[in-house]
Coordinates of C-alpha atoms in Angstrom, one line a residue:
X1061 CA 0.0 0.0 0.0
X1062 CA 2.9 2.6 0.9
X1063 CA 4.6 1.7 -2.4
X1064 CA 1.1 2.5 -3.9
X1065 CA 1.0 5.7 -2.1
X1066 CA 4.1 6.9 -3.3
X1067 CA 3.9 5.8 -6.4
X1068 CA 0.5 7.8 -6.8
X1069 CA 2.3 11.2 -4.9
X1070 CA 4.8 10.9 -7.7
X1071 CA 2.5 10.3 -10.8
X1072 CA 0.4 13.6 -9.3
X1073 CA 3.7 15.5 -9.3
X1074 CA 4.6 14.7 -12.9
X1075 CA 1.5 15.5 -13.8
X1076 CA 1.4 19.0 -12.0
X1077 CA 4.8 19.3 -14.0
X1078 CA 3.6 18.8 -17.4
X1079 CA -0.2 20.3 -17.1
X1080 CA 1.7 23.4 -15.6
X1081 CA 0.4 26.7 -13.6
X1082 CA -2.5 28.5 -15.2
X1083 CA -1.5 31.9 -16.9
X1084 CA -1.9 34.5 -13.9
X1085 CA -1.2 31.8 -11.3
X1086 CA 0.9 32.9 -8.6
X1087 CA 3.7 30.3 -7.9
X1088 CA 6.2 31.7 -5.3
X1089 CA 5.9 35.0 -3.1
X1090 CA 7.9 36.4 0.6
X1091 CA 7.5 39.6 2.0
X1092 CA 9.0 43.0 0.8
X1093 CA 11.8 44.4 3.3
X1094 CA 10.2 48.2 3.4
X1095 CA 6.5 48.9 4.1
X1096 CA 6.0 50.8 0.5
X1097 CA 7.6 49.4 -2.5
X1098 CA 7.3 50.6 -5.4
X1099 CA 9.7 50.1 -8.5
X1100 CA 11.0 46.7 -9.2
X1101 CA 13.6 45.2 -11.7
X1102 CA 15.4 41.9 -12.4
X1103 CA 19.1 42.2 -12.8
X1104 CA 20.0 39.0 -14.3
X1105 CA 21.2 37.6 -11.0
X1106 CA 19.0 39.3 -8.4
X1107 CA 15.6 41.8 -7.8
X1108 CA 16.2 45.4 -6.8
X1109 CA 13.2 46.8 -5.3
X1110 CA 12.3 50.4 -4.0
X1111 CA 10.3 52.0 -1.3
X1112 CA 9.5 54.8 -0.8
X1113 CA 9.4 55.3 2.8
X1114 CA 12.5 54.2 3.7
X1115 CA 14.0 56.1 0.1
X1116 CA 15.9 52.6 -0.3
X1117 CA 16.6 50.5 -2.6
X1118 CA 17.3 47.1 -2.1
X1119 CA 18.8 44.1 -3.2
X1120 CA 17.2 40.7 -3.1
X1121 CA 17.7 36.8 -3.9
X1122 CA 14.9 35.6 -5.4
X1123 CA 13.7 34.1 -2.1
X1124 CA 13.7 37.4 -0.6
X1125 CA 16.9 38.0 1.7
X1126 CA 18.3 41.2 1.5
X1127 CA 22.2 41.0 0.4
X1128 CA 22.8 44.8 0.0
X1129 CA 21.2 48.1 -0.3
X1130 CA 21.7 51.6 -2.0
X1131 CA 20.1 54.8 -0.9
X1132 CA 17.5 56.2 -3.3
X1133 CA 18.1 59.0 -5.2
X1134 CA 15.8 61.2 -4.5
X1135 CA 12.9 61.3 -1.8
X1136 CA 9.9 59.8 -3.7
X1137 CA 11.2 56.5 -5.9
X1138 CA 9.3 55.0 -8.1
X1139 CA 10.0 52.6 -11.1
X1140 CA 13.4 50.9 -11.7
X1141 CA 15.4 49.8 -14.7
X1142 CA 18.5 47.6 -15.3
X1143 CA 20.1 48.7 -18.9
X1144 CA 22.7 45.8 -18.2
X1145 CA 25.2 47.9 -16.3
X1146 CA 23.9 50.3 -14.6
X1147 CA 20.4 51.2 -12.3
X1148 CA 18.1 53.4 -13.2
X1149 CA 15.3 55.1 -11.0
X1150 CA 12.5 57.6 -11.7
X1151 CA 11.7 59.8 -8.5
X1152 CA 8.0 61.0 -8.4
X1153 CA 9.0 64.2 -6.1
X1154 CA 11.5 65.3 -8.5
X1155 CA 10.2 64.3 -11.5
X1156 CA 13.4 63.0 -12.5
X1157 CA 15.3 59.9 -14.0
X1158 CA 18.3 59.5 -12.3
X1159 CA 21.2 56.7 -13.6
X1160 CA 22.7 55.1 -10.6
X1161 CA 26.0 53.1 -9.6
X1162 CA 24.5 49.7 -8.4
X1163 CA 27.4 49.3 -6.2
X1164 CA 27.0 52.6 -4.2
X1165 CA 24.2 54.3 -5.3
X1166 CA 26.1 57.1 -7.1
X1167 CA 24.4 59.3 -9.5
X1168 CA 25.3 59.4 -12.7
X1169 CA 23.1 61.4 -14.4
X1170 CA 20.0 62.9 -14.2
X1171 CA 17.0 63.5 -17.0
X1172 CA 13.7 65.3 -16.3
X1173 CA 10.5 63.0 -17.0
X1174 CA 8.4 64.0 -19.5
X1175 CA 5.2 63.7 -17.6
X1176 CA 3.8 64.9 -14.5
X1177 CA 3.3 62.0 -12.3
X1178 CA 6.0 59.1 -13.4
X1179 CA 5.8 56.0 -12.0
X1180 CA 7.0 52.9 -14.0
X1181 CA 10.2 52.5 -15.8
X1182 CA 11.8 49.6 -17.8
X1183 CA 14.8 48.9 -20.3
X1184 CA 13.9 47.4 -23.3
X1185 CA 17.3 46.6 -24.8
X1186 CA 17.9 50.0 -26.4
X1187 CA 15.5 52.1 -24.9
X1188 CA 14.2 53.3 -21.8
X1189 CA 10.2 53.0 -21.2
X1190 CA 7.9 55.4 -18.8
X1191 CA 4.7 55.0 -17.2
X1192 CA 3.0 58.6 -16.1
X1193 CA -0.2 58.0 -14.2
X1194 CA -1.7 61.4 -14.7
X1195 CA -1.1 61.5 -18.0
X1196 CA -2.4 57.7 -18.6
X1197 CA 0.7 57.1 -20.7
X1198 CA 3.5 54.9 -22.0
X1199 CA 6.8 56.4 -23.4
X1200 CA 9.5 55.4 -25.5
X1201 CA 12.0 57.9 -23.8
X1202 CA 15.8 59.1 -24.8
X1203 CA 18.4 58.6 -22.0
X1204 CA 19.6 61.4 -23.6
X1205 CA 17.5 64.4 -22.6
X1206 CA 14.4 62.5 -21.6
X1207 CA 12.0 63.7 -23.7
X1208 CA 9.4 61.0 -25.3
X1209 CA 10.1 59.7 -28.7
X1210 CA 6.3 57.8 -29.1
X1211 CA 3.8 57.7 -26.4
X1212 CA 0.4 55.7 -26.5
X1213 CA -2.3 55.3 -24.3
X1214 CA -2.2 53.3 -20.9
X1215 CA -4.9 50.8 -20.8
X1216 CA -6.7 51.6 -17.2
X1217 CA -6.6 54.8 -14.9
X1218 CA -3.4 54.0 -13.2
X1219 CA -0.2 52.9 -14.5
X1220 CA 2.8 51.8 -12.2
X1221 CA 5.0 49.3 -13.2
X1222 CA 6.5 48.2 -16.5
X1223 CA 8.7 44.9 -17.8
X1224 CA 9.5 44.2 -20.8
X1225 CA 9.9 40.5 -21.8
X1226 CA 12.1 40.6 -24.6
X1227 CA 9.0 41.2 -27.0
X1228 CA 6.1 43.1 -25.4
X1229 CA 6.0 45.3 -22.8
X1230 CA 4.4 44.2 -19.3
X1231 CA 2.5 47.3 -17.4
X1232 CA 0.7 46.9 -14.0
X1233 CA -2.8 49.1 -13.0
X1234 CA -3.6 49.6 -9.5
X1235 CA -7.5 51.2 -10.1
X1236 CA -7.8 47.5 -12.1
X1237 CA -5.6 45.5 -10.4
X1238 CA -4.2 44.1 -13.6
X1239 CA -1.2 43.3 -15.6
X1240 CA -1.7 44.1 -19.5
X1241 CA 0.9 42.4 -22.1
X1242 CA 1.4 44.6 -24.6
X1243 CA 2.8 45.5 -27.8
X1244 CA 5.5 47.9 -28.1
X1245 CA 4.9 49.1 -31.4
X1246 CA 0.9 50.3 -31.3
X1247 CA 0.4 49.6 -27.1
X1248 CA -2.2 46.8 -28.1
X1249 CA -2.9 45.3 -25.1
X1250 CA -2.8 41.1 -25.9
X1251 CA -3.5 39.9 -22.3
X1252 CA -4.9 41.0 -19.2
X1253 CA -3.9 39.3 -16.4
X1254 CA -5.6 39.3 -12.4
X1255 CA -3.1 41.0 -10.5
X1256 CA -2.1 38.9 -7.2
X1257 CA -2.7 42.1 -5.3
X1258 CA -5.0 45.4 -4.8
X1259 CA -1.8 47.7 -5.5
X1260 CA 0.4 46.4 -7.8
X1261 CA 3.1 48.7 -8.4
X1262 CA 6.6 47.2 -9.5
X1263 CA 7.3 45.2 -12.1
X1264 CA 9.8 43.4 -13.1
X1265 CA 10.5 39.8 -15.7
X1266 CA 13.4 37.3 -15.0
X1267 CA 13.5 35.2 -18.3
X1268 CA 10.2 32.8 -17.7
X1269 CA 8.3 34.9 -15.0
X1270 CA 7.0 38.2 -13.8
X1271 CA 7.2 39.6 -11.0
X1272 CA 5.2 42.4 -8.9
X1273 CA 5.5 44.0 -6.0
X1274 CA 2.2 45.1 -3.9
X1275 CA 1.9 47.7 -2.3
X1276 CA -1.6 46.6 0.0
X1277 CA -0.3 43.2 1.1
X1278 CA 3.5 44.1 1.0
X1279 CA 4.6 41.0 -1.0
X1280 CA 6.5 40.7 -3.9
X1281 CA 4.9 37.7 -6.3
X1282 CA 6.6 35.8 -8.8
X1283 CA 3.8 34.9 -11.5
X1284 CA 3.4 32.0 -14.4
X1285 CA 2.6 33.9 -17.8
X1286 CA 3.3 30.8 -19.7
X1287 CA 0.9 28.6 -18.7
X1288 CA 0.7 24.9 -20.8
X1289 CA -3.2 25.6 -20.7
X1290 CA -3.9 29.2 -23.0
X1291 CA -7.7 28.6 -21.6
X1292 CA -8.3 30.1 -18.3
X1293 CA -11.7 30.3 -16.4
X1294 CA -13.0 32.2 -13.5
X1295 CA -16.1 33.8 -11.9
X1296 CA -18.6 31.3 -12.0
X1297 CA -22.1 31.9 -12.7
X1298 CA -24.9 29.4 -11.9
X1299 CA -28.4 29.9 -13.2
X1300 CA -31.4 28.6 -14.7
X1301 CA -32.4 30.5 -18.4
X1302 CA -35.6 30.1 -20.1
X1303 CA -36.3 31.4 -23.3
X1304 CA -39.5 31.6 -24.2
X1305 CA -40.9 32.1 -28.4
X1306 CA -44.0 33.1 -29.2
X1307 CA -46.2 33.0 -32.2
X1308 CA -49.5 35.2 -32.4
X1309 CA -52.1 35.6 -34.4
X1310 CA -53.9 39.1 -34.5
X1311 CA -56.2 38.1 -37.3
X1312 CA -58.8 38.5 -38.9
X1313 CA -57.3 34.9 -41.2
X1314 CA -56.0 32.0 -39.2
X1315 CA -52.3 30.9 -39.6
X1316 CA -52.3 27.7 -40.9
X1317 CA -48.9 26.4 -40.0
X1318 CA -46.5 27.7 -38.1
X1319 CA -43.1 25.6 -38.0
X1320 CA -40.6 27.1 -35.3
X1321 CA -36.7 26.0 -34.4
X1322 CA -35.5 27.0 -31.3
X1323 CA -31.2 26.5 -31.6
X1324 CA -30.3 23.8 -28.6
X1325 CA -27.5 24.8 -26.6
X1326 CA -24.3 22.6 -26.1
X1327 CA -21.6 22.5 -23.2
X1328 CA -18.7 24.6 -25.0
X1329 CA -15.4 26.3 -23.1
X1330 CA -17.6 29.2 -21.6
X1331 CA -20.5 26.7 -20.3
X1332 CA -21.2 23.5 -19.0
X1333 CA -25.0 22.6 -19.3
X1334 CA -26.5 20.2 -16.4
X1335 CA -28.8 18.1 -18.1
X1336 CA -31.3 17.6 -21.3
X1337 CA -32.7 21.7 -22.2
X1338 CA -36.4 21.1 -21.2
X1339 CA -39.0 22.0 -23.7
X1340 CA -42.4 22.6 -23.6
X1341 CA -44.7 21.9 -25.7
X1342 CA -42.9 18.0 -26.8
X1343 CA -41.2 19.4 -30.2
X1344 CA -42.4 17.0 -33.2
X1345 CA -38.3 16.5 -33.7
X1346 CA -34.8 17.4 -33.5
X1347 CA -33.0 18.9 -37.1
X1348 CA -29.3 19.3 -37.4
X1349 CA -28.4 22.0 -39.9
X1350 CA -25.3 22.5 -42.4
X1351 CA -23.1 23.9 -39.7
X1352 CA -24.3 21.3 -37.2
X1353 CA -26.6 23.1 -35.1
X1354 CA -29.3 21.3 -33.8
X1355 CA -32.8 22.7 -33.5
X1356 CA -35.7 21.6 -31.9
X1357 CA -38.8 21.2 -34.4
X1358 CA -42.5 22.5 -33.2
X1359 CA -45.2 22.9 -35.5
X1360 CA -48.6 24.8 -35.2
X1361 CA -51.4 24.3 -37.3
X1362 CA -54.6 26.4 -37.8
X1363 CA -53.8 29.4 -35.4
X1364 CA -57.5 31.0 -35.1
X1365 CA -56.9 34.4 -34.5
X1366 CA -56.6 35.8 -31.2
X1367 CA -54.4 32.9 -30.2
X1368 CA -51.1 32.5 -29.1
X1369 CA -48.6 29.6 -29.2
X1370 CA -45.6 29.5 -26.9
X1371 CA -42.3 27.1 -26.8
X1372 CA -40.0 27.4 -24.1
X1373 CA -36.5 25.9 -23.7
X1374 CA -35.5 25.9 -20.0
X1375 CA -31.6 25.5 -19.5
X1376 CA -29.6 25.0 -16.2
X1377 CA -25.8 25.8 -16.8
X1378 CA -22.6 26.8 -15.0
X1379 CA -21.2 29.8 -17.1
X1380 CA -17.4 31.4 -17.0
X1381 CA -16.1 34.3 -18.0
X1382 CA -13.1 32.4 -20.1
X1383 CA -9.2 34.6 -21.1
X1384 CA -7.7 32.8 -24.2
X1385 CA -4.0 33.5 -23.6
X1386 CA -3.1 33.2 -27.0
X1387 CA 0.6 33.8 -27.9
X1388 CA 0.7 35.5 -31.9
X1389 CA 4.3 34.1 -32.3
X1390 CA 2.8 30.8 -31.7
X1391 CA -0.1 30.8 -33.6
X1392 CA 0.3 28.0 -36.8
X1393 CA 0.3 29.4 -39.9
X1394 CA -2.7 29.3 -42.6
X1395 CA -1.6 26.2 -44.4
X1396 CA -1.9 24.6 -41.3
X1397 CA -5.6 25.1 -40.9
X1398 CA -7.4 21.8 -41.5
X1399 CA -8.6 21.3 -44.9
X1400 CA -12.5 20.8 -44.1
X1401 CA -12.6 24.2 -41.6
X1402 CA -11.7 26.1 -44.4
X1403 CA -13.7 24.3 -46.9
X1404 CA -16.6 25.0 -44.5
X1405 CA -15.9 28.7 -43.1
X1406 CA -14.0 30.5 -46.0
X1407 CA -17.1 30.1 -48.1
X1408 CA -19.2 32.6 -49.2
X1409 CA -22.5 33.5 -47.4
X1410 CA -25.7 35.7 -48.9
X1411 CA -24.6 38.7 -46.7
X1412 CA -20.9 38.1 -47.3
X1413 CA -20.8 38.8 -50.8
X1414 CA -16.7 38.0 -50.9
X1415 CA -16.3 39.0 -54.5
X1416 CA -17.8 42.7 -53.8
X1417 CA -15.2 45.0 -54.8
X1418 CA -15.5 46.8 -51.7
X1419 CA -14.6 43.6 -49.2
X1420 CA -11.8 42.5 -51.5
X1421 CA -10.1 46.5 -51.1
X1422 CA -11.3 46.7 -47.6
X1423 CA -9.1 43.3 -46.9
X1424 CA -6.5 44.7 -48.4
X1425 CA -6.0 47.5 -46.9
X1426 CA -6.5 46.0 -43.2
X1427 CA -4.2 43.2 -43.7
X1428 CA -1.6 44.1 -46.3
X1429 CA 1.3 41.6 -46.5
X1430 CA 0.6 40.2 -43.0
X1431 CA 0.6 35.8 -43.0
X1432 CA 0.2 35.2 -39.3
X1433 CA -3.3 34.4 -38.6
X1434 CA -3.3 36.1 -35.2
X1435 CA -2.4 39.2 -37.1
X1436 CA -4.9 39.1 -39.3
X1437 CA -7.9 39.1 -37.1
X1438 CA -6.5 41.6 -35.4
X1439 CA -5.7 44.3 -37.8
X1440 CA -8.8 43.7 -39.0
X1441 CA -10.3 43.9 -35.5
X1442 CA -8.3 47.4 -35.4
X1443 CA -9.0 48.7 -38.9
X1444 CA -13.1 48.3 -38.4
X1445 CA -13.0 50.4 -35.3
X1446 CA -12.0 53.0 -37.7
X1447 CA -14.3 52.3 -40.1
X1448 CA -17.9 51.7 -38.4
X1449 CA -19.8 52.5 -35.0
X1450 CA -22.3 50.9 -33.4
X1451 CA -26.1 52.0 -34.4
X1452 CA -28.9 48.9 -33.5
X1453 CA -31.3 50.8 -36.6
X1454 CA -32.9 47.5 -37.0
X1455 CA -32.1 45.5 -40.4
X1456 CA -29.4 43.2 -41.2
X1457 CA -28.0 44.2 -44.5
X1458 CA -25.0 42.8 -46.4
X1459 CA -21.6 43.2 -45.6
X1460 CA -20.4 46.1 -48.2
X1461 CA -23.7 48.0 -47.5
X1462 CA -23.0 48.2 -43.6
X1463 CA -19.3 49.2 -44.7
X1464 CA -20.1 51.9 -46.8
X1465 CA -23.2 53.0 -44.3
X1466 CA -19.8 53.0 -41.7
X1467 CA -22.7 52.2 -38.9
X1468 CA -24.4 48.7 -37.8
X1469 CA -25.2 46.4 -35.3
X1470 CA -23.4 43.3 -33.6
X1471 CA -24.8 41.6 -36.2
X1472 CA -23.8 43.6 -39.1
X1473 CA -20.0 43.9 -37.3
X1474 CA -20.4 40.4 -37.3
X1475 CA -21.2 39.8 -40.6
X1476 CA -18.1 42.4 -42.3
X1477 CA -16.1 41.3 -40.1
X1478 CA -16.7 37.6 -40.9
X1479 CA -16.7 38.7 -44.7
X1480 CA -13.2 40.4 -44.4
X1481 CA -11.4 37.7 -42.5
X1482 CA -12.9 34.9 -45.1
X1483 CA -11.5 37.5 -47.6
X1484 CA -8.2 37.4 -46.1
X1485 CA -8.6 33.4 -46.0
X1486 CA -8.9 33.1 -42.0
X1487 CA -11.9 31.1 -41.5
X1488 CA -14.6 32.7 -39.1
X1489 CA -18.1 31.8 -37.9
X1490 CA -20.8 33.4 -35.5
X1491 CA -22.0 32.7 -32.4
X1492 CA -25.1 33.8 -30.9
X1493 CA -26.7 34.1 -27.5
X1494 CA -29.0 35.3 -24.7
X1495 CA -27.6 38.1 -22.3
X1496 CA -27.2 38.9 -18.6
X1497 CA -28.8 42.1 -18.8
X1498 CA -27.6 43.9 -15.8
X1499 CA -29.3 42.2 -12.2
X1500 CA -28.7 38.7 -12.2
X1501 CA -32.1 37.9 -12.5
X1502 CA -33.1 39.6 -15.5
X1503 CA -34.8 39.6 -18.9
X1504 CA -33.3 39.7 -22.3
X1505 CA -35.2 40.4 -25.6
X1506 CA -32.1 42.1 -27.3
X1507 CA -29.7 39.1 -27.8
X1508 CA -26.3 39.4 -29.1
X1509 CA -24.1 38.2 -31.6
X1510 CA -20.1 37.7 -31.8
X1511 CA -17.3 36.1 -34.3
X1512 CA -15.1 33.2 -33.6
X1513 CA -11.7 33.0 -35.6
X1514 CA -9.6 29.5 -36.3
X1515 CA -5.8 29.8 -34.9
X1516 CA -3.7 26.9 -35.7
X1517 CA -2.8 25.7 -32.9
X1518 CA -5.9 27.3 -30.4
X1519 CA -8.8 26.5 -32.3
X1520 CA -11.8 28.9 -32.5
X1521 CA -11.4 32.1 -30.2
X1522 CA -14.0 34.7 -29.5
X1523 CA -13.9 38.1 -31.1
X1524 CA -16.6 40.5 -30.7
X1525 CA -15.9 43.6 -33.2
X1526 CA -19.0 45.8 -31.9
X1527 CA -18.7 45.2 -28.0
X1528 CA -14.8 46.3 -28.8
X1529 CA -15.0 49.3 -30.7
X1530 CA -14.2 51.7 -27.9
X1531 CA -11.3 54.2 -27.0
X1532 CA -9.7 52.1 -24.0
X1533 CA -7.0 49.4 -25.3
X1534 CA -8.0 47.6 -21.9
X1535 CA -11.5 47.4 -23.2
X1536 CA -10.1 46.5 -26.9
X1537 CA -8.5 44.2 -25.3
X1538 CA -11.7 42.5 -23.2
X1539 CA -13.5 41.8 -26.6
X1540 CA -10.5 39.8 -28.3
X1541 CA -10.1 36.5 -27.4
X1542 CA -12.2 36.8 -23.7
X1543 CA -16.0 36.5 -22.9
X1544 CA -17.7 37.4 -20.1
X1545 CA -19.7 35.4 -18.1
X1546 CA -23.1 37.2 -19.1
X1547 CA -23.7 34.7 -21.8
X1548 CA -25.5 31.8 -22.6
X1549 CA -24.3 30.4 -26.6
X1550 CA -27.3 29.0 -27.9
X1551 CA -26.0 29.0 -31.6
X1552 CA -22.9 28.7 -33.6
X1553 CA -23.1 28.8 -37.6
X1554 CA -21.9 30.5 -40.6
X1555 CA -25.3 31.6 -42.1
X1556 CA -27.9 30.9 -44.5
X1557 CA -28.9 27.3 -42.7
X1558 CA -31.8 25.7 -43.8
X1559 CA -33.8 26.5 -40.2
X1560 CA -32.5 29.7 -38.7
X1561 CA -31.4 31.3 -41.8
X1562 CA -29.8 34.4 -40.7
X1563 CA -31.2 34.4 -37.2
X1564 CA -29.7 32.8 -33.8
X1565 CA -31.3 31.4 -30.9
X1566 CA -34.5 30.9 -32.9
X1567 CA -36.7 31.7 -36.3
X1568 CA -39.7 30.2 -38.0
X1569 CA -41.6 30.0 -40.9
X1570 CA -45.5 30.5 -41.5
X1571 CA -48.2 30.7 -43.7
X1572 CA -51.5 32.1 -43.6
X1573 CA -54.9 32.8 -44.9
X1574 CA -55.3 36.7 -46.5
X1575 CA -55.2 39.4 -44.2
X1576 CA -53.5 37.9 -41.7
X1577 CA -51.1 39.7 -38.9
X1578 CA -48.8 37.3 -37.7
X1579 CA -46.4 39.2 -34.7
X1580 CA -43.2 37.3 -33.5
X1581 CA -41.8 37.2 -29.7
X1582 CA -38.8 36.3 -28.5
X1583 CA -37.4 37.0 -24.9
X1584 CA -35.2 35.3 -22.3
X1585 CA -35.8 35.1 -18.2
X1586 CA -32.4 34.6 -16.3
X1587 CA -32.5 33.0 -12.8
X1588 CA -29.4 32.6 -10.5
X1589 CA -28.9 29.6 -8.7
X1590 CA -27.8 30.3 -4.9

């Protein structure tokens, strides 16, 4: 039994190795040695981290002991940098960078920051990188004078720390409490990552991990951003939806028949469903269309009027909100996509129209030379905020119209931007679903529609173009490969199926004696589960 036992301990171990922390997850930590610290930086060998109230800075093992300190520069120290020789600190008071002598804290120069509230600083290789938190900035900066070569927005309110990982930047937010990967060269932001504390302020990255130092629970974490799983899933939501479709007949001629599909749900990465969907009445069948989304079947027959028929579907699910963590260096490349995904999902659709003049220039121009498939949904991503804003005006017209109208809904951003990555030869589908519409318990009649694009290598990843067409890169950012956990997918499809059509979640077909008036409800009742 004890050779059992141990033999079990180890297989659990191997697997912990190979399965790996999650993205985010925090896997070592020790206390800081001052009561405020601030800037942190990796060395090569060691941490260095400031504090302001003891204006030292201090030098650390990875496990935390103290093996020497410097005196701070100034009074107020904030962000550190390591340019390979020599320390560099930005002083909040002063408003100044100052380059220091690691081994006695000399100064060796002095720059005035371009901003007026620095606060995190980093060496990229070449080029030193600022964080102001008044002016919600990043900057590129010269050592030479200080002044900012490119700037670009900070994603939240409050900037502190910054790292830069040999490709993107790192930048912490204490008013989020998140860490945003981003790209040097526009500020995308790729990932946001849960911050292990209220108040992160220093950051700093070692070769595999980064590291941040909080201010609230005066800790310095070391923190997995590789992660062997790129899903992630957190904040649980538990609940019971019905949605409820109604067909009614105002007269004065009866509805003969009255065929309606409501789309049946599946357990997917965002949702695990508990049990059969119950449906009321019995439907006469179950139908599968083209895309392999299965409906339920009901059919009416000789609707007098003044009546009313009503379906229900009645759901109980665990939903997530879900982070993709997906790496665009790692993504495979288009010839890698397998052969019946793009048979299936580069095709053309009614409301596509691929060979319209204006998707094929519109493709173009978003993607230009660019092969990697992350890329591509991307710039196009970026390029249709440009382009479009969101107007719910009721319709669903094709792809070039909304593009040349420059307004739509999540539909119609759904549909061009469906029609320019097809263009572009990324395959891409919809998905469509029923909303959390503010209280937990609430009612949704509006709905809401996304994209999903193939990465080799990921699979299908969520992009919504209409929910992240907005100013913040942090927002951006939430709409690209993360969903919230305010939706139930009822639907996934390309279009034009032989039951739903254009629709999601339900549709249905009817015919009717002359003057007949023949009014369509649809609505969905959301009910948490304590």
């Amino acid at each position: 039994m004890r050779r059992f036992s141990v033999a079990l301990a180890l297989l659990v171990a191997l697997c912990g190795r190979l399965h790996g922390a999650q993205v985010g997850e925090v896997v070592a930590s020790f206390p800081t040695p001052g009561p405020c610290p601030t800037g942190l930086v990796w060395d090569g060998k060691h941490l260095w981290l400031a504090d302001r109230k003891t204006d030292t800075i201090y030098k650390m093992t990875t496990e935390g002991k103290v093996v020497a300190t410097i005196p701070s520069p100034g009074y107020w120290p904030m962000g550190l940098a390591f340019d390979g020789t020599h320390l560099w600190n930005v002083d909040l008071g002063e408003k100044k960078l100052y380059k220091i002598d690691p081994k006695d804290g000399s100064i060796l120069a002095a720059l005035d920051a371009p901003g007026p509230s620095p606060s995190g600083l980093v060496w990229d290789g070449s080029s030193l990188w600022l964080s102001d938190n008044k002016d919600d900035k990043v900057s590129r900066i010269s050592t030479q004078d200080g002044t900012a070569i490119i700037s670009f927005p900070a994603p939240g309110g409050e900037p502190q720390g910054l790292a830069f990982d040999g490709r993107y930047l790192w930048l912490a937010d204490r008013s989020q409490d998140e860490l945003y990967m981003m790209t040097p060269e526009h500020g995308y932001v790729l990932w946001v990552v849960k911050s292990p504390g209220h108040f992160p302020t220093g950051l700093a990255w070692d070769g595999t991990h980064v590291w941040c130092a909080d201010f609230e629970s005066d800790k310095v974490f070391r923190i997995d951003v590789e992660g062997k799983e790129p899903l992630v899933r957190t904040n649980e939501r538990h609940a019971i939806v019905e949605y409820t479709h109604q067909v009614r007949n105002y007269g004065p001629g009866k509805i003969k028949t009255a065929d309606v599909y409501i789309a049946l749900p599946r357990s997917r990465d965002s949702q695990q469903l508990e049990g059969q969907a119950e449906l009321v009445p019995k439907p006469v069948g179950t139908v599968t269309d083209r895309w392999g989304q299965a409906c339920a079947h009901f059919r009416h027959e000789n609707l007098p009027p003044a009546r009313t028929e009503t379906v229900t579907m009645k759901v109980k699910a665990r939903i997530w909100e879900v982070f993709y963590y997906v790496r665009p260096e790692r993504v495979g490349s288009l010839a890698e996509i397998p052969a019946e995904i793009k048979e299936r999902y580069l095709a053309d659709g009614s409301k596509y129209c691929l060979g319209d003049p204006l998707i094929q220039q519109a493709a173009r121009e978003a993607v230009g030379d660019e092969k990697n498939p992350y890329w591509i949904a991307r710039k196009i991503y970026h390029w249709l905020m440009g382009k479009m804003y969101y107007e719910l005006a009721g319709g669903w017209n094709v792809a070039p119209e909304v593009l040349r109208r420059g307004n739509g809904s999540c539909s119609e951003y759904s549909f061009v931007y469906i029609a320019l990555c097809r263009a572009s030869g990324l395959p891409a589908r919809y998905v469509g679903s029923v909303v959390v519409r503010g209280d937990d318990a609430s009612m949704d009649d509006v709905f809401h529609r996304w994209v999903e694009v193939y990465l080799p290598g990921y699979g299908w990843i969520p992009v919504d173009p209409s929910g992240g067409d907005q100013e913040s890169p942090r927002a951006q950012a939430l709409y690209f490969g993360h969903l919230a956990n305010r939706f139930l997918i009822t639907t996934e499809g390309g279009g034009d199926s032989e039951y739903l059509g254009w629709t999601y979640n339900s549709a249905e077909t009817w015919t009717a004696e002359a003057k007949c008036k023949v009014v369509v409800e649809n609505f969905a009742d959301w009910n948490p589960i304590r």
